[in-house]
Coordinates of C-alpha atoms and ligand atoms in Angstrom, one line a residue:
X1 CA 18.7 -3.9 -19.6
X2 CA 16.2 -1.0 -19.3
X3 CA 17.1 2.6 -18.6
X4 CA 14.6 4.2 -16.2
X5 CA 14.8 8.0 -15.9
X6 CA 13.3 10.7 -13.9
X7 CA 10.1 12.2 -15.4
X8 CA 10.1 16.0 -14.9
X9 CA 7.9 18.5 -16.7
X10 CA 6.8 15.9 -19.2
X11 CA 10.3 14.7 -20.1
X12 CA 12.4 11.7 -19.2
X13 CA 15.7 13.0 -17.9
X14 CA 18.8 11.3 -16.5
X15 CA 20.3 13.0 -13.4
X16 CA 22.7 15.9 -13.8
X17 CA 25.2 14.0 -11.6
X18 CA 24.8 10.9 -13.9
X19 CA 24.3 8.8 -10.8
X20 CA 22.4 5.6 -11.5
X21 CA 21.6 2.5 -9.4
X22 CA 20.8 -1.0 -10.4
X23 CA 17.4 -2.6 -10.1
X24 CA 17.8 -6.4 -9.7
X25 CA 15.2 -9.0 -10.4
X26 CA 13.8 -10.7 -7.3
X27 CA 13.6 -13.9 -9.4
X28 CA 17.3 -14.5 -10.0
X29 CA 19.1 -11.4 -8.8
X30 CA 20.0 -10.3 -12.4
X31 CA 20.3 -6.6 -13.0
X32 CA 17.2 -5.7 -15.1
X33 CA 17.3 -1.9 -15.0
X34 CA 19.6 1.1 -14.5
X35 CA 17.8 3.8 -12.7
X36 CA 18.7 7.5 -12.6
X37 CA 19.1 8.7 -9.0
X38 CA 17.7 12.2 -8.5
X39 CA 19.7 14.6 -6.5
X40 CA 18.7 17.9 -5.0
X41 CA 18.8 19.6 -8.4
X42 CA 16.2 17.1 -9.9
X43 CA 14.0 17.5 -6.8
X44 CA 14.1 21.3 -7.3
X45 CA 13.2 20.9 -11.0
X46 CA 10.4 18.5 -10.3
X47 CA 8.9 20.6 -7.5
X48 CA 9.3 23.7 -9.7
X49 CA 7.5 22.1 -12.6
X50 CA 4.7 21.0 -10.3
X51 CA 4.3 24.5 -8.9
X52 CA 4.4 26.0 -12.4
X53 CA 1.7 23.6 -13.6
X54 CA -0.6 24.7 -10.6
X55 CA -0.2 28.3 -11.7
X56 CA -0.6 27.4 -15.4
X57 CA -2.9 25.4 -17.6
X58 CA -3.7 22.7 -15.1
X59 CA -4.8 25.2 -12.4
X60 CA -7.1 26.8 -14.9
X61 CA -9.0 23.7 -15.9
X62 CA -12.6 23.2 -14.7
X63 CA -13.4 20.2 -12.6
X64 CA -15.2 18.6 -15.6
X65 CA -12.1 19.1 -17.8
X66 CA -9.9 17.5 -15.1
X67 CA -12.3 14.7 -14.6
X68 CA -12.3 14.0 -18.4
X69 CA -8.5 13.9 -18.5
X70 CA -8.4 11.5 -15.6
X71 CA -10.9 9.2 -17.2
X72 CA -8.5 9.4 -20.2
X73 CA -5.6 8.3 -18.0
X74 CA -7.6 5.3 -16.8
X75 CA -8.5 4.3 -20.3
X76 CA -4.9 4.7 -21.5
X77 CA -3.7 2.5 -18.6
X78 CA -6.2 -0.1 -19.8
X79 CA -5.0 0.2 -23.4
X80 CA -1.4 -0.2 -22.2
X81 CA -2.5 -2.9 -19.7
X82 CA 0.1 -5.5 -20.8
X83 CA 3.0 -3.0 -20.6
X84 CA 2.0 -2.2 -17.0
X85 CA 1.7 -5.9 -16.2
X86 CA 5.1 -6.6 -17.6
X87 CA 6.8 -3.7 -15.8
X88 CA 5.3 -4.7 -12.4
X89 CA 6.1 -8.3 -12.9
X90 CA 9.7 -7.4 -13.7
X91 CA 10.0 -5.2 -10.6
X92 CA 8.3 -7.5 -8.1
X93 CA 8.5 -11.0 -9.5
X94 CA 4.9 -11.7 -8.5
X95 CA 2.5 -13.9 -10.4
X96 CA 1.0 -12.4 -13.6
X97 CA -2.6 -13.3 -12.6
X98 CA -2.3 -11.1 -9.5
X99 CA -1.1 -8.2 -11.7
X100 CA -3.9 -8.8 -14.2
X101 CA -6.8 -9.3 -11.8
X102 CA -5.9 -7.1 -8.9
X103 CA -3.0 -4.6 -9.0
X104 CA -3.1 -3.1 -12.5
X105 CA -7.0 -2.8 -12.8
X106 CA -6.9 -1.1 -9.4
X107 CA -4.4 1.4 -10.8
X108 CA -6.9 2.4 -13.5
X109 CA -9.8 2.4 -11.1
X110 CA -7.9 4.7 -8.8
X111 CA -8.2 7.5 -11.5
X112 CA -11.8 6.8 -12.5
X113 CA -13.2 6.5 -9.0
X114 CA -11.7 9.6 -7.6
X115 CA -12.5 11.7 -10.7
X116 CA -16.2 10.6 -10.1
X117 CA -16.0 11.4 -6.4
X118 CA -14.7 14.9 -7.1
X119 CA -17.4 15.5 -9.8
X120 CA -20.2 14.4 -7.5
X121 CA -19.3 15.7 -4.1
X122 CA -21.5 18.4 -2.6
X123 CA -20.1 21.3 -0.5
X124 CA -21.6 22.2 2.9
X125 CA -23.6 25.3 3.6
X126 CA -25.2 26.8 6.7
X127 CA -27.7 29.7 6.9
X128 CA -27.3 31.6 10.1
X129 CA -29.3 34.2 12.0
X130 CA -27.9 37.7 12.5
X131 CA -29.0 40.5 14.9
X132 CA -30.6 42.5 12.0
X133 CA -32.8 39.6 11.1
X134 CA -31.4 39.3 7.5
X135 CA -29.1 36.4 8.2
X136 CA -26.0 35.2 6.5
X137 CA -25.0 32.3 4.4
X138 CA -21.9 30.2 5.0
X139 CA -20.6 27.9 2.3
X140 CA -17.4 26.0 2.0
X141 CA -15.2 25.6 -1.0
X142 CA -12.5 23.1 -1.5
X143 CA -9.2 24.2 -3.1
X144 CA -6.2 21.9 -4.0
X145 CA -3.5 21.8 -1.3
X146 CA -0.8 22.4 -3.9
X147 CA 2.2 20.2 -4.7
X148 CA 1.9 16.8 -3.1
X149 CA 5.0 14.7 -2.3
X150 CA 4.1 11.0 -2.9
X151 CA 6.4 8.5 -1.3
X152 CA 5.6 4.9 -2.2
X153 CA 6.6 1.3 -1.2
X154 CA 7.5 -1.6 -3.4
X155 CA 5.0 -4.3 -2.4
X156 CA 2.1 -3.3 -4.8
X157 CA 3.8 -0.4 -6.4
X158 CA 1.3 0.7 -9.1
X159 CA -1.8 0.2 -7.0
X160 CA -0.4 2.0 -4.0
X161 CA 1.1 4.9 -6.0
X162 CA -2.1 5.5 -8.0
X163 CA -4.2 5.3 -4.9
X164 CA -2.4 8.5 -4.0
X165 CA -1.9 10.1 -7.4
X166 CA -5.5 9.5 -8.5
X167 CA -7.2 11.5 -5.8
X168 CA -4.4 14.1 -5.6
X169 CA -4.9 15.0 -9.3
X170 CA -8.7 14.7 -9.2
X171 CA -8.6 17.4 -6.5
X172 CA -6.5 19.7 -8.7
X173 CA -3.1 19.2 -7.1
X174 CA 0.1 18.4 -8.8
X175 CA 2.5 15.6 -7.6
X176 CA 6.1 14.6 -7.3
X177 CA 6.3 10.9 -6.9
X178 CA 9.2 9.0 -5.3
X179 CA 8.7 5.3 -6.0
X180 CA 10.5 2.8 -4.0
X181 CA 14.1 2.1 -5.3
X182 CA 12.9 -1.5 -5.6
X183 CA 10.0 -0.8 -8.0
X184 CA 10.7 2.2 -10.2
X185 CA 9.2 1.0 -13.5
X186 CA 5.4 1.5 -13.4
X187 CA 5.7 5.0 -12.0
X188 CA 8.0 5.9 -14.9
X189 CA 5.7 4.3 -17.4
X190 CA 2.8 6.3 -16.1
X191 CA 4.6 9.4 -17.5
X192 CA 4.0 8.1 -21.0
X193 CA 0.3 7.7 -20.3
X194 CA 0.1 11.3 -18.9
X195 CA 1.8 12.7 -22.1
X196 CA -0.4 10.5 -24.4
X197 CA -3.6 11.8 -22.8
X198 CA -2.5 15.4 -22.8
X199 CA -2.2 16.0 -19.0
X200 CA -0.3 19.3 -18.9
X201 CA 3.5 19.1 -18.3
X202 CA 4.6 19.3 -14.7
X203 CA 1.3 17.9 -13.2
X204 CA 2.9 14.4 -12.8
X205 CA 6.6 14.1 -12.0
X206 CA 8.7 11.2 -10.9
X207 CA 12.0 11.3 -9.1
X208 CA 13.9 8.1 -8.4
X209 CA 16.3 7.2 -5.5
X210 CA 16.5 6.0 -2.0
X211 CA 15.2 7.4 1.4
X212 CA 17.8 9.0 3.7
X213 CA 20.3 11.4 2.1
X214 CA 18.7 10.7 -1.3
X215 CA 15.5 11.6 -3.3
X216 CA 13.0 10.6 -0.6
X217 CA 14.6 12.8 2.1
X218 CA 15.3 15.7 -0.4
X219 CA 11.6 15.6 -1.5
X220 CA 10.1 15.5 1.9
X221 CA 12.4 18.3 3.1
X222 CA 11.7 20.5 0.1
X223 CA 9.8 23.7 1.1
X224 CA 7.9 23.7 -2.2
X225 CA 6.0 20.6 -1.2
X226 CA 2.7 21.4 0.5
X227 CA 1.7 18.0 1.9
X228 CA 3.1 14.5 1.9
X229 CA 1.4 11.1 1.5
X230 CA 3.4 8.0 2.4
X231 CA 3.0 4.3 2.6
X232 CA 5.7 2.2 4.2
X233 CA 7.4 1.4 7.4
X234 CA 6.3 3.1 10.7
X235 CA 9.9 4.2 11.4
X236 CA 10.2 5.9 8.0
X237 CA 6.8 7.6 8.7
X238 CA 8.4 9.1 11.9
X239 CA 11.3 10.5 9.9
X240 CA 9.0 12.0 7.3
X241 CA 6.8 13.5 10.0
X242 CA 9.9 15.3 11.3
X243 CA 10.7 16.6 7.9
X244 CA 7.0 17.7 7.4
X245 CA 7.0 19.6 10.7
X246 CA 9.3 22.2 9.0
X247 CA 6.7 24.5 7.5
X248 CA 3.7 22.7 9.2
X249 CA 3.0 20.5 6.2
X250 CA 0.1 18.0 6.4
X251 CA 0.8 14.2 6.2
X252 CA -1.2 11.2 5.4
X253 CA 0.4 7.9 6.4
X254 CA -0.4 4.3 5.9
X255 CA 2.2 2.4 7.9
X256 CA 3.0 -1.1 9.2
X257 CA 0.7 -3.7 10.7
X258 CA 0.7 -6.9 12.7
X259 CA -2.8 -7.9 11.7
X260 CA -4.8 -10.6 13.5
X261 CA -7.3 -13.0 12.1
X262 CA -9.9 -14.1 14.7
X263 CA -11.4 -17.5 14.0
X264 CA -14.4 -18.7 16.1
X265 CA -15.4 -22.3 16.2
X266 CA -18.8 -21.6 14.5
X267 CA -17.1 -20.2 11.3
X268 CA -17.4 -21.5 7.8
X269 CA -14.2 -23.5 8.2
X270 CA -13.2 -23.9 4.6
X271 CA -13.8 -20.3 3.8
X272 CA -11.7 -19.2 6.8
X273 CA -8.8 -21.5 5.9
X274 CA -8.9 -20.5 2.2
X275 CA -9.1 -16.8 2.9
X276 CA -6.5 -16.8 5.7
X277 CA -4.2 -18.7 3.3
X278 CA -4.5 -15.8 0.9
X279 CA -4.2 -13.1 3.6
X280 CA -1.0 -14.6 4.9
X281 CA 0.7 -15.7 1.7
X282 CA -0.6 -13.6 -1.2
X283 CA 2.2 -11.5 -2.7
X284 CA 4.5 -13.7 -0.7
X285 CA 3.1 -12.1 2.5
X286 CA 4.1 -8.6 1.4
X287 CA 0.7 -7.0 1.9
X288 CA 0.3 -4.4 4.6
X289 CA -3.2 -5.8 5.2
X290 CA -2.0 -9.3 5.4
X291 CA -2.3 -11.6 8.4
X292 CA 0.7 -12.5 10.6
X293 CA -1.3 -13.5 13.8
X294 CA -4.0 -16.1 13.7
X295 CA -6.2 -16.7 16.8
X296 CA -8.3 -19.8 16.6
X297 CA -11.0 -20.9 19.1
X298 CA -9.7 -24.0 20.9
X299 CA -12.2 -26.6 19.7
X300 CA -11.1 -26.2 16.0
X301 CA -7.4 -25.2 16.7
X302 CA -5.7 -28.4 15.8
X303 CA -7.9 -29.0 12.7
X304 CA -7.3 -25.4 11.5
X305 CA -3.5 -25.7 11.9
X306 CA -3.5 -28.9 9.8
X307 CA -5.7 -27.4 7.1
X308 CA -3.7 -24.2 6.8
X309 CA -0.5 -26.3 6.7
X310 CA -1.9 -28.5 3.9
X311 CA -2.9 -25.4 1.9
X312 CA 0.5 -23.7 2.4
X313 CA 2.3 -26.8 1.2
X314 CA 0.4 -26.6 -2.2
X315 CA 2.0 -23.3 -3.3
X316 CA 3.6 -23.4 -6.7
X317 CA 6.8 -21.4 -7.0
X318 CA 7.6 -20.0 -10.4
X319 CA 8.1 -17.1 -12.7
X320 CA 5.3 -14.5 -13.1
X321 CA 4.5 -15.7 -16.6
X322 CA 4.1 -19.3 -15.6
X323 CA 0.4 -20.0 -15.6
X324 CA 0.7 -22.6 -12.9
X325 CA 2.7 -20.5 -10.5
X326 CA 0.9 -18.7 -7.7
X327 CA 3.8 -17.8 -5.4
X328 CA 6.8 -15.5 -6.2
X329 CA 10.0 -14.4 -4.4
X330 CA 10.4 -11.7 -1.9
X331 CA 11.2 -8.3 -3.3
X332 CA 15.0 -8.4 -2.7
X333 CA 17.9 -10.2 -1.1
X334 CA 17.9 -7.6 1.7
X335 CA 14.3 -8.3 2.5
X336 CA 14.9 -12.0 2.4
X337 CA 17.7 -11.6 5.0
X338 CA 15.2 -9.8 7.2
X339 CA 12.5 -12.4 6.8
X340 CA 14.9 -15.3 7.3
X341 CA 16.3 -13.6 10.4
X342 CA 12.7 -13.9 11.8
X343 CA 12.5 -17.5 10.7
X344 CA 15.6 -18.2 12.8
X345 CA 14.4 -16.1 15.7
X346 CA 11.1 -18.0 15.8
X347 CA 13.0 -21.2 16.5
X348 CA 15.2 -19.5 19.1
X349 CA 12.0 -18.2 20.8
X350 CA 10.7 -21.7 21.0
X351 CA 8.3 -22.0 18.1
X352 CA 7.0 -25.2 16.7
X353 CA 7.6 -25.0 13.0
X354 CA 4.4 -26.4 11.5
X355 CA 5.6 -25.9 7.9
X356 CA 8.4 -24.1 6.0
X357 CA 10.9 -22.0 8.0
X358 CA 13.6 -21.9 5.3
X359 CA 14.5 -21.6 1.7
X360 CA 13.0 -23.8 -1.0
X361 CA 15.0 -25.8 -3.5
X362 CA 14.7 -23.9 -6.8
X363 CA 15.8 -24.9 -10.3
X364 CA 19.3 -23.5 -11.2
X365 CA 18.0 -20.6 -13.2
X366 CA 16.1 -19.3 -10.1
X367 CA 18.5 -20.3 -7.4
X368 CA 19.8 -16.8 -6.8
X369 CA 16.3 -15.4 -6.3
X370 CA 14.8 -14.1 -3.1
X371 CA 12.8 -17.2 -2.4
X372 CA 11.5 -18.3 1.0
X373 CA 9.1 -20.9 2.1
X374 CA 5.6 -20.1 3.3
X375 CA 5.9 -20.6 7.1
X376 CA 3.5 -21.4 9.9
X377 CA 4.4 -21.5 13.6
X378 CA 2.6 -22.4 16.8
X379 CA 3.7 -22.4 20.4
X380 CA 5.2 -18.9 20.8
X381 CA 4.7 -16.7 23.8
X382 CA 2.6 -13.6 23.4
X383 CA 5.6 -11.4 24.0
X384 CA 7.8 -13.2 21.4
X385 CA 9.4 -10.8 18.9
X386 CA 8.0 -12.9 16.0
X387 CA 4.5 -12.3 17.4
X388 CA 4.9 -8.6 18.0
X389 CA 7.0 -7.3 15.2
X390 CA 5.9 -6.8 11.5
X391 CA 7.8 -9.3 9.4
X392 CA 6.2 -8.5 6.0
X393 CA 6.9 -12.0 4.8
X394 CA 4.9 -15.2 4.1
X395 CA 4.4 -16.4 7.6
X396 CA 2.0 -16.5 10.5
X397 CA 1.8 -17.7 14.1
X398 CA -1.4 -19.5 15.2
X399 CA -2.5 -19.5 18.8
X400 CA -5.6 -21.0 20.5
X401 CA -8.1 -18.9 22.5
X402 CA -11.0 -19.7 24.8
X403 CA -13.2 -16.7 25.1
X404 CA -14.3 -13.6 23.2
X405 CA -12.7 -11.2 25.9
X406 CA -9.4 -13.1 25.7
X407 CA -9.1 -12.9 21.9
X408 CA -10.1 -9.2 21.8
X409 CA -7.3 -8.6 24.4
X410 CA -4.8 -10.6 22.3
X411 CA -5.7 -8.9 19.0
X412 CA -5.4 -5.4 20.6
X413 CA -2.1 -6.2 22.4
X414 CA 0.0 -4.5 19.7
X415 CA 1.3 -1.0 18.8
X416 CA -0.2 -1.5 15.4
X417 CA -3.9 -1.1 14.3
X418 CA -4.2 -1.5 10.6
X419 CA -6.7 -4.3 9.8
X420 CA -8.3 -7.5 11.1
X421 CA -10.5 -10.3 9.9
X422 CA -13.2 -12.0 12.0
X423 CA -14.6 -15.4 11.2
X424 CA -17.9 -16.4 12.7
X425 CA -21.5 -17.2 11.6
X426 CA -22.9 -15.3 14.6
X427 CA -24.0 -11.9 13.3
X428 CA -24.2 -10.5 16.9
X429 CA -20.7 -11.7 17.7
X430 CA -19.3 -10.3 14.5
X431 CA -20.6 -6.8 15.2
X432 CA -19.6 -7.0 18.9
X433 CA -16.0 -8.0 18.3
X434 CA -15.6 -5.8 15.2
X435 CA -16.5 -2.7 17.4
X436 CA -13.9 -3.7 20.0
X437 CA -10.8 -4.4 17.8
X438 CA -8.6 -1.4 17.6
X439 CA -8.0 -1.2 13.9
X440 CA -8.9 1.0 11.0
X441 CA -10.3 -1.7 8.8
X442 CA -12.2 -4.9 9.8
X443 CA -13.4 -7.6 7.4
X444 CA -15.9 -10.1 8.6
X445 CA -15.8 -13.5 6.8
X446 CA -13.7 -11.9 4.0
X447 CA -10.4 -10.1 3.4
X448 CA -9.3 -7.3 1.0
X449 CA -12.7 -6.6 -0.4
X450 CA -12.1 -3.0 -1.4
X451 CA -14.7 -0.4 -2.1
X452 CA -12.8 2.7 -2.9
X453 CA -15.5 4.9 -1.4
X454 CA -14.8 3.6 2.1
X455 CA -12.4 5.1 4.7
X456 CA -9.1 3.4 4.6
X457 CA -6.2 3.8 7.1
X458 CA -4.7 2.6 10.3
X459 CA -5.1 3.2 14.0
X460 CA -2.3 3.5 16.6
X461 CA 1.1 3.3 14.9
X462 CA -0.4 2.0 11.6
X463 CA -1.2 5.4 10.2
X464 CA -2.4 8.9 10.3
X465 CA -5.6 9.9 8.5
X466 CA -8.0 8.2 6.3
X467 CA -8.1 8.1 2.5
X468 CA -10.8 6.7 0.2
X469 CA -13.9 8.3 -1.3
X470 CA -14.7 11.7 0.3
X471 CA -12.1 11.0 3.0
X472 CA -9.4 11.5 0.4
X473 CA -10.7 15.0 -0.1
X474 CA -10.0 15.9 3.5
X475 CA -6.3 15.4 2.8
X476 CA -6.0 16.5 -0.8
X477 CA -7.9 19.7 -0.5
X478 CA -8.1 22.6 1.9
X479 CA -11.7 23.6 2.9
X480 CA -12.4 27.3 3.1
X481 CA -15.5 28.9 4.5
X482 CA -17.1 31.9 2.9
X483 CA -19.7 33.8 5.0
X484 CA -22.0 36.2 3.0
X485 CA -24.1 38.7 4.9
X486 CA -27.6 38.7 3.4
Ligands
NAI1 N1 2.5 -0.8 5.2 C1 2.9 -1.1 4.0 O1 2.2 -1.0 3.1 C2 4.3 -1.4 3.8 C3 5.2 -1.6 4.8 N2 6.5 -1.9 4.6 C4 7.3 -2.2 5.7 O2 8.5 -1.5 5.5 C5 9.6 -2.4 5.6 C6 10.8 -2.0 4.7 O3 10.4 -1.7 3.4 P1 10.9 -0.4 2.7 O4 10.5 -0.3 1.3 O5 12.4 -0.4 3.0 O6 10.0 0.6 3.5 P2 10.4 2.1 3.8 O7 9.4 2.7 4.7 O8 11.9 2.1 4.2 O9 10.4 2.7 2.3 C7 9.1 3.1 1.7 C8 9.5 4.3 0.9 O10 10.0 5.4 1.7 C9 11.2 5.9 1.1 N3 12.0 6.3 2.3 C10 12.7 5.6 3.1 N4 13.3 6.4 4.1 C11 12.9 7.6 3.8 C12 13.2 8.9 4.4 N5 13.9 9.0 5.5 N6 12.6 10.0 3.9 C13 11.8 9.9 2.8 N7 11.6 8.7 2.2 C14 12.1 7.6 2.7 C15 11.8 4.7 0.4 O11 12.8 5.0 -0.5 C16 10.5 4.1 -0.2 O12 10.2 4.8 -1.4 C17 9.0 -3.7 5.1 O13 9.7 -4.8 5.5 C18 7.7 -3.6 5.8 O14 7.8 -3.9 7.2 C19 7.0 -1.8 3.3 C20 6.2 -1.6 2.2 C21 4.8 -1.3 2.4
LIG2 O1 -6.3 -1.4 -1.3 C1 -5.7 -0.4 -1.0 O2 -6.0 0.7 -1.3 C2 -4.4 -0.5 -0.3 C3 -3.9 -1.7 0.0 C4 -2.7 -1.8 0.6 C5 -1.8 -2.7 0.5 O3 -2.1 -3.8 -0.2 C6 -0.5 -2.6 1.1 O4 0.0 -1.5 1.5 O5 0.2 -3.7 1.2

């Protein structure tokens, strides 16, 4: 069993209270790690180390020196690639090929891309007229915000954590990261990378624990934290926003979703089925950008339901290291209870269960894991809880529609607004519908194609702010204007 400790000022430390919690494997519920739970003392120490680093060596680096260090971090992640893959597979139980091709390379890219953004971004300037005719020159400078509190979820832990830490450090901030209690290992491992590359002590700190009355709450309430970036549940975002209002700290939130796929009859049918299969079931449905509502134009509705069902019934359950396996367990027994409660509710609400709806038969060694079947429903009312609430599991409801106006209304009939996918071969319709759907991110004839320079974030209750490319600079720096009389 692994010991996972806090990482504060460049050192791995247990907590002064000696409190630890167990991390269990999603595959079979075995305890795989004992994690130090940070108390208020550790949060004070981590925030203090982060403040000291700002005032010390880190704060004195030039942009070019910082950029070089962050390229070094990316290269060291790549050198330690298999260690990160192993740590993430252990925490999440998800297939190795997803770690190798998506989540861990993205972690390295998150450092490289934002280092390059910061190196190449221009600052704005305006020459103005003055009564004496000489004029004045305004120019803006960007300064780091300070100490950033980084609160992360468990579903793609390394990718989502570095998506925040990369730009925060590129902009010259320091960070205190609170990974999810369900996925502590890759954030801890990144401390070794920081030390190996020579990132000054205190720039990157990690504190472990839970949310309320634990490390998450202590960190977000800490007055030494200048801004908070968070990915996770909308309700948690509301609690963090309250904490951030003390001291008027800025927040950047990526929250829940109930994302729609809109499939028109003129679509490339096989591409739509194949990609919606991935968007509903990749990572066992635990992707905030994933699809839980599918709207299909009536002429192809029945064929689409049958094709997605056939595809869902081909998933191969297994351990992350099984080359054949493309489908893992949910993150935890607690999350499984939540997802299964929606499986039951769907039936109570009158759904037709097209496929799944329960727990698969697993071999004895995996019988205690958090496995659930990929599940498809039809026939639910638009106001059913299963159609309205984020489940965050491998499931979707498919409903027919008859017109463009109708489907836009259905897609927008939600408190969420994270992402959508539109499937059509009509260019005009794609542009028209994309402009009307109230979400931060729309993919046409695709899903999860990520260019890290683009604005990323949610509308309505799916988030606050945009990150990505120069948009990240808006959150991770403060812009100051300097006006020089000529
Ligand atoms: N949009 C997304 O990317 C994600 C959405 N979710 C949603 O959240 C649900 C529950 O997953 P959780 O990990 O429990 O999400 P969560 O929002 O409860 O937790 C995310 C992070 O926030 C921390 N946290 C929780 N309460 C806090 C508080 N009061 N103050 C400070 N930090 C706090 C947690 O310890 C964790 O690190 C999922 O079922 C799903 O619906 C979860 C993960 C990602
Ligand atoms: O690609 C990104 O930067 C973020 C993706 C977000 C998720 O996959 C998620 O939160 O589930």
